[in-house]
Amino acid sequence: QVQLVESGGGLVQAGGSLRLSCAASGIIGSINAIGWYRQAPGKQRELVARIFSGGRTNYADSVKGRFTISRDNAKNTVYLRMNSLKPEDTAVYYCNVVGIQREYWGQGTQVTVSS
């Protein structure tokens, strides 16, 4: 059974930091990419950052220079370090894993940034 266990969300003041974690288990085969999306109220889900199996990363323009994605391959865990948080970063953040046959989504973790 595939499980994506997310943690690290919460309430933080603008300018603060949070670190999200997502531990993936039960996935058969290789993971092509793992990362984070977010969805704010009334908006579409959007890519925040992801890291590919070869180590390449990509980020949304809005978070470049503030967020850093990293991965522990041995633990199948991905981290998202979020610095200099802004109120517009408020959203539900979802872990996403792209496997060979399909992709998987976590349940989401709320991040709220107060001004």
mmCIF file with all atom_site columns, C-alpha atoms in Angstrom, residues 10-18 66-67 82-90 111-115:
data_model
loop_
_atom_site.group_PDB
_atom_site.id
_atom_site.type_symbol
_atom_site.label_atom_id
_atom_site.label_alt_id
_atom_site.label_comp_id
_atom_site.label_asym_id
_atom_site.label_entity_id
_atom_site.label_seq_id
_atom_site.pdbx_PDB_ins_code
_atom_site.Cartn_x
_atom_site.Cartn_y
_atom_site.Cartn_z
_atom_site.occupancy
_atom_site.B_iso_or_equiv
_atom_site.pdbx_formal_charge
_atom_site.auth_seq_id
_atom_site.auth_comp_id
_atom_site.auth_asym_id
_atom_site.auth_atom_id
_atom_site.pdbx_PDB_model_num
ATOM 1  C CA . GLY A 1 10  ? 1.559  25.164 10.358 1.00 0.00 ? 10  GLY A CA 1
ATOM 2  C CA . LEU A 1 11  ? 1.086  28.820 11.104 1.00 0.00 ? 11  LEU A CA 1
ATOM 3  C CA . VAL A 1 12  ? 3.993  31.218 10.782 1.00 0.00 ? 12  VAL A CA 1
ATOM 4  C CA . GLN A 1 13  ? 4.456  34.959 10.577 1.00 0.00 ? 13  GLN A CA 1
ATOM 5  C CA . ALA A 1 14  ? 5.602  36.598 7.386  1.00 0.00 ? 14  ALA A CA 1
ATOM 6  C CA . GLY A 1 15  ? 9.348  36.343 7.056  1.00 0.00 ? 15  GLY A CA 1
ATOM 7  C CA . GLY A 1 16  ? 9.448  33.107 8.991  1.00 0.00 ? 16  GLY A CA 1
ATOM 8  C CA . SER A 1 17  ? 10.455 29.619 7.936  1.00 0.00 ? 17  SER A CA 1
ATOM 9  C CA . LEU A 1 18  ? 9.006  26.147 7.818  1.00 0.00 ? 18  LEU A CA 1
ATOM 10 C CA . ARG A 1 66  ? 13.355 31.329 -0.913 1.00 0.00 ? 66  ARG A CA 1
ATOM 11 C CA . PHE A 1 67  ? 12.498 27.624 -1.052 1.00 0.00 ? 67  PHE A CA 1
ATOM 12 C CA . MET A 1 82  ? 10.687 27.459 3.019  1.00 0.00 ? 82  MET A CA 1
ATOM 13 C CA . ASN A 1 83  ? 12.318 30.713 4.052  1.00 0.00 ? 83  ASN A CA 1
ATOM 14 C CA . SER A 1 84  ? 11.132 34.311 3.911  1.00 0.00 ? 84  SER A CA 1
ATOM 15 C CA . LEU A 1 85  ? 7.550  33.165 3.829  1.00 0.00 ? 85  LEU A CA 1
ATOM 16 C CA . LYS A 1 86  ? 4.917  35.544 2.528  1.00 0.00 ? 86  LYS A CA 1
ATOM 17 C CA . PRO A 1 87  ? 1.161  35.657 3.074  1.00 0.00 ? 87  PRO A CA 1
ATOM 18 C CA . GLU A 1 88  ? 0.717  34.636 -0.555 1.00 0.00 ? 88  GLU A CA 1
ATOM 19 C CA . ASP A 1 89  ? 2.458  31.344 0.241  1.00 0.00 ? 89  ASP A CA 1
ATOM 20 C CA . THR A 1 90  ? -0.597 30.381 2.275  1.00 0.00 ? 90  THR A CA 1
ATOM 21 C CA . VAL A 1 111 ? 0.667  26.294 5.546  1.00 0.00 ? 111 VAL A CA 1
ATOM 22 C CA . THR A 1 112 ? -0.639 29.625 6.776  1.00 0.00 ? 112 THR A CA 1
ATOM 23 C CA . VAL A 1 113 ? 1.480  32.762 6.722  1.00 0.00 ? 113 VAL A CA 1
ATOM 24 C CA . SER A 1 114 ? 0.154  35.710 8.677  1.00 0.00 ? 114 SER A CA 1
ATOM 25 C CA . SER A 1 115 ? 1.026  39.283 7.791  1.00 0.00 ? 115 SER A CA 1
#
